[in-house]
Coordinates of C-alpha atoms in Angstrom, one line a residue:
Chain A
X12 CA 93.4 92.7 139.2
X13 CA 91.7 93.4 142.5
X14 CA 90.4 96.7 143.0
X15 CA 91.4 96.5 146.9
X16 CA 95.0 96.3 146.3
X17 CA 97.3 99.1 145.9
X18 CA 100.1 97.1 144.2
X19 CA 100.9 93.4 143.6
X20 CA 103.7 91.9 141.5
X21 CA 104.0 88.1 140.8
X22 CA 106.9 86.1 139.5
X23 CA 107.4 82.8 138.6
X24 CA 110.7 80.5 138.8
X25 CA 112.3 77.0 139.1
X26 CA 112.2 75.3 142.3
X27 CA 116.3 75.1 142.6
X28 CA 117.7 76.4 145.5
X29 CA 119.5 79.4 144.6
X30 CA 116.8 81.2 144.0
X31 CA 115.9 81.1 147.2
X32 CA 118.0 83.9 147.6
X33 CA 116.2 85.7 144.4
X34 CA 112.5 84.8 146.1
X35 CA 113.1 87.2 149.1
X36 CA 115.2 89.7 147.6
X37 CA 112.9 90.8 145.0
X38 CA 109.7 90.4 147.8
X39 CA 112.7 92.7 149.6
X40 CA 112.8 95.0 147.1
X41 CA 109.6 95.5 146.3
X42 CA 108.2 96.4 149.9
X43 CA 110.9 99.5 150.3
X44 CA 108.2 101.3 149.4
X45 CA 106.0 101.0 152.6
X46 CA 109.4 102.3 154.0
X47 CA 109.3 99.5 156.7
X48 CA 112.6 98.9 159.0
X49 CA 115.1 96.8 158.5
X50 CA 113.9 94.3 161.1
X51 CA 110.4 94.6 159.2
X52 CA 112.4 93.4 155.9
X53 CA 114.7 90.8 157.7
X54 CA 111.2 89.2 159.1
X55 CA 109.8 89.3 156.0
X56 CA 112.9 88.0 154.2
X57 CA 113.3 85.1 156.4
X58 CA 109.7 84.3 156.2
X59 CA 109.7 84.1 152.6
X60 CA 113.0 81.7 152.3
X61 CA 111.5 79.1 154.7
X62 CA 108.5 78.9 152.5
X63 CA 110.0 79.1 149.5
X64 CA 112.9 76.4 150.7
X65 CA 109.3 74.3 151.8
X66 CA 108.0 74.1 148.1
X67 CA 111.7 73.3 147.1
X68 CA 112.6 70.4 149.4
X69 CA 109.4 69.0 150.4
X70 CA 106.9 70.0 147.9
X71 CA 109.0 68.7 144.6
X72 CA 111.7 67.0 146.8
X73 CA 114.5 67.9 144.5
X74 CA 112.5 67.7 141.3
X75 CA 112.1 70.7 138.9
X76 CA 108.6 72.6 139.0
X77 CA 107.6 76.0 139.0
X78 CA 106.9 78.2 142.8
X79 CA 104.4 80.8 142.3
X80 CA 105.1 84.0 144.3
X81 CA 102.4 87.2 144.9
X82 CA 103.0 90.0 146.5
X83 CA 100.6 92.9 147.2
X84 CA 100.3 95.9 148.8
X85 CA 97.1 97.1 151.1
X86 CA 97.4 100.2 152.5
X87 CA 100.3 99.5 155.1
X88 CA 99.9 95.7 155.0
X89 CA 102.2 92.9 153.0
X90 CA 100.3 90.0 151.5
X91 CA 102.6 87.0 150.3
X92 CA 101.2 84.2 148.5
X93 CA 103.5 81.3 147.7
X94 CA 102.5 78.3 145.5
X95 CA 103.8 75.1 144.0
X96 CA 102.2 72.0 142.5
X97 CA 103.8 69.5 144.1
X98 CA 102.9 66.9 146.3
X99 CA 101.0 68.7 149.2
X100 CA 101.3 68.4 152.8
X101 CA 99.0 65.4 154.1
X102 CA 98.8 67.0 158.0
X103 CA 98.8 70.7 157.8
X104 CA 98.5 71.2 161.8
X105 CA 101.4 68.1 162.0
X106 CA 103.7 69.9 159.6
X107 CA 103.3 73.3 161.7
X108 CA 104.3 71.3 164.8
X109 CA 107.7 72.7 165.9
X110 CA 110.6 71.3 165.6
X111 CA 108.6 68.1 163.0
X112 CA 110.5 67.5 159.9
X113 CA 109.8 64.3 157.5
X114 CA 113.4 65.1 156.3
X115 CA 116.0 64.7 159.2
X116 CA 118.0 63.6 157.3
X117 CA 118.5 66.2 155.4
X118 CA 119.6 68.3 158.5
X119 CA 116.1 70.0 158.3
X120 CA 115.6 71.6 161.3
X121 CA 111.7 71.6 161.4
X122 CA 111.6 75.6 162.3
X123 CA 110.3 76.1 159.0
X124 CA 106.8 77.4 159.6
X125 CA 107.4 78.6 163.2
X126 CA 109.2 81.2 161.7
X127 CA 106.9 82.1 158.9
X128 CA 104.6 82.5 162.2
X129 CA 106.7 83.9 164.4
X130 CA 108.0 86.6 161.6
X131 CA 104.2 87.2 160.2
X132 CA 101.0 88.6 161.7
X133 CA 99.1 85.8 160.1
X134 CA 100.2 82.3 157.9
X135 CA 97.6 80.5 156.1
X136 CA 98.2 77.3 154.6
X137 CA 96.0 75.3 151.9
X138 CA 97.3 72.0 150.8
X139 CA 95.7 69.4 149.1
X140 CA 98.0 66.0 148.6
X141 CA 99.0 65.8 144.8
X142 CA 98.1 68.8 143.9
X143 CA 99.8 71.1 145.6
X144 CA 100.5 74.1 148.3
X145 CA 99.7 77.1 149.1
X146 CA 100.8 79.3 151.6
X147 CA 99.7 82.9 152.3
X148 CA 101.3 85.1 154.4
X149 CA 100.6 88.4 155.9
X150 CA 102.3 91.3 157.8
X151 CA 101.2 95.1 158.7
X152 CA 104.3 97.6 158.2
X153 CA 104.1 99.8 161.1
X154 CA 103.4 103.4 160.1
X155 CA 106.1 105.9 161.3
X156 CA 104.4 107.3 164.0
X157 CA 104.4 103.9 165.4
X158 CA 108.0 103.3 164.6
X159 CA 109.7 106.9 165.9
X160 CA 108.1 105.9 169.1
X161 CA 109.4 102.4 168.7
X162 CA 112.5 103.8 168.3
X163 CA 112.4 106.5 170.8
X164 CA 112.2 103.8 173.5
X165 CA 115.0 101.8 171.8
X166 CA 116.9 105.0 171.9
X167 CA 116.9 104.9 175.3
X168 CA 117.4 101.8 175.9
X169 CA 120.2 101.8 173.8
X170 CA 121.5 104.6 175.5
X171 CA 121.3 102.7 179.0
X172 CA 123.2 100.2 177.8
X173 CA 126.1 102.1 176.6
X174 CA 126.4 104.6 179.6
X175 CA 127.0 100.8 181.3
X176 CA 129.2 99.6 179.0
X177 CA 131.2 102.7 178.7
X178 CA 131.4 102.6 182.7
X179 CA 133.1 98.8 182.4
X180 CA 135.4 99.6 179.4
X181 CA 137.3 102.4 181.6
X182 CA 137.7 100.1 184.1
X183 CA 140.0 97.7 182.1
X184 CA 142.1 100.2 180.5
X185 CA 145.0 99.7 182.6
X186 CA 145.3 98.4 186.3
X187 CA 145.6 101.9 187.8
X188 CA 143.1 104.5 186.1
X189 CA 140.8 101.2 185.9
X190 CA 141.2 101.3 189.8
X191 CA 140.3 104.9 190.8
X192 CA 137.6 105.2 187.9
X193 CA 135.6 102.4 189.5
X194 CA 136.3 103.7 193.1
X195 CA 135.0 107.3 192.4
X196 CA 132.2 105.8 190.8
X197 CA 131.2 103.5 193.7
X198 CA 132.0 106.4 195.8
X199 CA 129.4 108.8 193.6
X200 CA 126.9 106.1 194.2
Chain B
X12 CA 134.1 80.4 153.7
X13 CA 137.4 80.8 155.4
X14 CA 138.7 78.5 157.7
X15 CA 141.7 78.9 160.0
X16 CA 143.1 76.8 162.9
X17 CA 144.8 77.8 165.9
X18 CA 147.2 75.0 167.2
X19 CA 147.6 76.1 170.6
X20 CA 144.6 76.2 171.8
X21 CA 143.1 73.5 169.6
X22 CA 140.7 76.2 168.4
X23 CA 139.2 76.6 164.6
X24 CA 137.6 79.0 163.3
X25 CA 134.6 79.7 160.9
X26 CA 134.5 82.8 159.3
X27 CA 131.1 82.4 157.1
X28 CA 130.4 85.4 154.6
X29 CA 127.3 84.8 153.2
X30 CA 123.3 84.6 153.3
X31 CA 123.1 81.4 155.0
X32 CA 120.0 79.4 153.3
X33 CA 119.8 75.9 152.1
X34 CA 121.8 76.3 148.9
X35 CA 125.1 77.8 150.7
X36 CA 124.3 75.2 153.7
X37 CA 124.5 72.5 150.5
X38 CA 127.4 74.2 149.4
X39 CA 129.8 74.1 152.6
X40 CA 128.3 71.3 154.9
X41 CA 130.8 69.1 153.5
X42 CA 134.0 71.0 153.5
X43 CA 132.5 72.1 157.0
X44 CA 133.2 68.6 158.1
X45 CA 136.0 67.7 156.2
X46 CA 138.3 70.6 158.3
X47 CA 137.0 69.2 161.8
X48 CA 137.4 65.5 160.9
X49 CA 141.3 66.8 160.1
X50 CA 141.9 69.0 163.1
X51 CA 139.9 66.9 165.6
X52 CA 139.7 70.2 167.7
X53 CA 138.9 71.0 170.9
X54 CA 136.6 73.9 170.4
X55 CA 135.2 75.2 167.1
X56 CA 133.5 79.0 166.7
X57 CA 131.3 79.7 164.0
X58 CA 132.3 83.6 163.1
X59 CA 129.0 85.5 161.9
X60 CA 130.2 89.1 161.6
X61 CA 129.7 88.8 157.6
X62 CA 126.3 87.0 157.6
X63 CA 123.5 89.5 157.0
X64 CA 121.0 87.2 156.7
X65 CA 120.1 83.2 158.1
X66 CA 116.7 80.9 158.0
X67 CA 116.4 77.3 159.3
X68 CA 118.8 76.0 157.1
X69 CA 121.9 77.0 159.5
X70 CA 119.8 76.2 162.3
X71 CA 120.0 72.7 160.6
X72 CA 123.5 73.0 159.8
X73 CA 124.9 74.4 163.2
X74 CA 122.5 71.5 165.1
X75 CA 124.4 68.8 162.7
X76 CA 127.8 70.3 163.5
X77 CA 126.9 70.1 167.2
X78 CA 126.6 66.4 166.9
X79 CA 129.7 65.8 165.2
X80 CA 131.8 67.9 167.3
X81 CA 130.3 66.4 170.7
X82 CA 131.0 63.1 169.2
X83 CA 134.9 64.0 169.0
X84 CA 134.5 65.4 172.0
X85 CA 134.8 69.4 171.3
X86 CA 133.2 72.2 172.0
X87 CA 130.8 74.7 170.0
X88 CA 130.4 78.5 170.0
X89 CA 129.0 81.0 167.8
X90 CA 130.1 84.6 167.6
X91 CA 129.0 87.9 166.6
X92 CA 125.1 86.9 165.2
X93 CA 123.3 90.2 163.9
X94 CA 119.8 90.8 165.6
X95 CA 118.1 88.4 163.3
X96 CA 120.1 85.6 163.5
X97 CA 120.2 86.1 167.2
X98 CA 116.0 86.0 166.9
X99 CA 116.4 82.7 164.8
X100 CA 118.8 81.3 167.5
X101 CA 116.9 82.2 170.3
X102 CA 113.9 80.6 168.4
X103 CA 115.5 77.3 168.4
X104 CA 116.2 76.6 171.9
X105 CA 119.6 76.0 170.8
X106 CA 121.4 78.8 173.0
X107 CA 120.7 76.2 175.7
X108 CA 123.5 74.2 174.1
X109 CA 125.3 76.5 172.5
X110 CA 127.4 79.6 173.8
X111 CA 127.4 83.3 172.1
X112 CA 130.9 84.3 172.7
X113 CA 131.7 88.0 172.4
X114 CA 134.5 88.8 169.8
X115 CA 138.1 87.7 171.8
X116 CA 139.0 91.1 172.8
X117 CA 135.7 91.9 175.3
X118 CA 136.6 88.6 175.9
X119 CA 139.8 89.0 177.8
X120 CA 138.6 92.7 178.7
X121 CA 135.6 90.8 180.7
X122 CA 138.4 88.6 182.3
X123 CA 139.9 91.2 183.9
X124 CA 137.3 92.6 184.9
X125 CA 136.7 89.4 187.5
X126 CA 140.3 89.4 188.6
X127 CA 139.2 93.2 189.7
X128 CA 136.6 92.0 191.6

């Protein structure tokens, strides 16, 4: 194992789709401990079910094989690597395109690795055709002095937003009270 | 998945309840299309409340049920997305096409408001 890690796990399963669900639950599950937020872990999530969902319907198209997933821990950063032996991506930079699929119609939507780069800090991708895939994915948790000031903000904002929406919602209680509320606020203004 | 179908205004409903990813989007595409080829309705909502969580397979599946319901001539909504789905969503471009509609109660509450006005 790799000195420069503080924690890794790997598991091992059959590319069928439901366990897709399995893939980012247990990459969920294992990243509570960096304490990240729950937008951190849906990112993450979602990142790791468009790759994962990749290997299944594109790298063995239906067929059974085995996905590899890593996960590790550096200080406050999330390293995903996801791998399959099957039949490998001929364009990488193609493939990353938005919105290109090679399976239409399947409903595929293409979004597949605009996510994973969207979601991630960083998405590598090593392919070689007939051998197989690779992708590796990375993400730095923020740390919590970073997040209460993130939230502070959202606080705020959130706060804002309610104070408005609280303003409107008297207004359509009834016809009358609705009617004087708005006036005497106009009239504070 | 439950479904239900409002006769008088034409309307059905979606109520999905759970992670959407390629295996559930396997799972219900079908029936999915089975209830609007019956009802032929004029608009059809996709309910999120009771997703938590969505990747590009209902991206897929909400662009594919776009096609079929223009093609009978309906029209699409989507209701009450979670902040990820709504990042997803956004993502897509596909709010261009397709209207978030707030749950029907601020629905009618926002009407009045206009009448006010």
């Amino acid at each position: 194992m790799n000195k420069s890690y503080d924690n890794e796990m790997k598991i091992e399963f059959l590319s069928k789709s439901n366990n897709e669900a399995f893939a980012r639950i247990a990459v969920a599950a294992f990243i509570v401990q960096l304490d990240p937020t729950i937008e951190e872990i849906a990112d993450i999530k979602t990142a790791v079910s468009e790759a994962v969902t990749n290997s299944i319907i594109h790298g063995y198209e239906e067929k059974m094989g085995i996905i590899k997933l890593i996960c590790k821990i550096a200080q406050n950063e999330v390293i995903i690597e996801i791998s399959d032996t099957g039949k490998g991506i001929e364009n990488v930079d193609i493939a990353k395109q938005p919105l290109y699929t090679t399976k239409a119609n399947l409903e595929r939507s293409g979004m597949g690795f605009t996510i994973m780069e969207s979601f991630m800090d960083d998405v590598q991708v090593e392919s070689v055709l007939g051998i197989g895939t690779k992708v590796t994915m990375k993400k730095k948790i923020k740390s919590h002095k970073e997040q209460d000031e993130f939230k502070k903000e959202k606080d705020e904002l959130e706060r804002y937003y309610n104070t408005e929406i609280a303003e409107s919602s008297i207004s359509t209680e009834n016809d009358f009270s609705g009617m004087s509320t708005a006036n005497s606020v106009r009239g504070e203004e | 998945m439950e479904s239900f179908y409002n006769k008088e205004d034409k309307q059905l409903i979606f109520k999905l309840n759970e992670d959407i990813d390629e295996c559930y989007v396997q799972k219900i595409r079908r029936r999915l299309d089975n209830e609007i080829e019956k009802y032929m309705p004029k608009e059809v909502l996709f309910d999120f409340s009771n997703v938590s969580f969505m990747d590009s397979a209902g991206i897929g599946l909400i662009i594919g049920r776009y096609k079929l319901i223009n093609l009978i001539g309906g029209e699409l909504r989507i209701a009450n997305l979670n902040a990820q789905i709504q990042k997803i969503f956004e993502m897509s471009g596909m709010l261009k096409l397709i209207p978030i509609v707030q749950e029907n109660k601020k629905k009618q509450k926002n009407k009045k408001e206009v009448q006010y006005e």
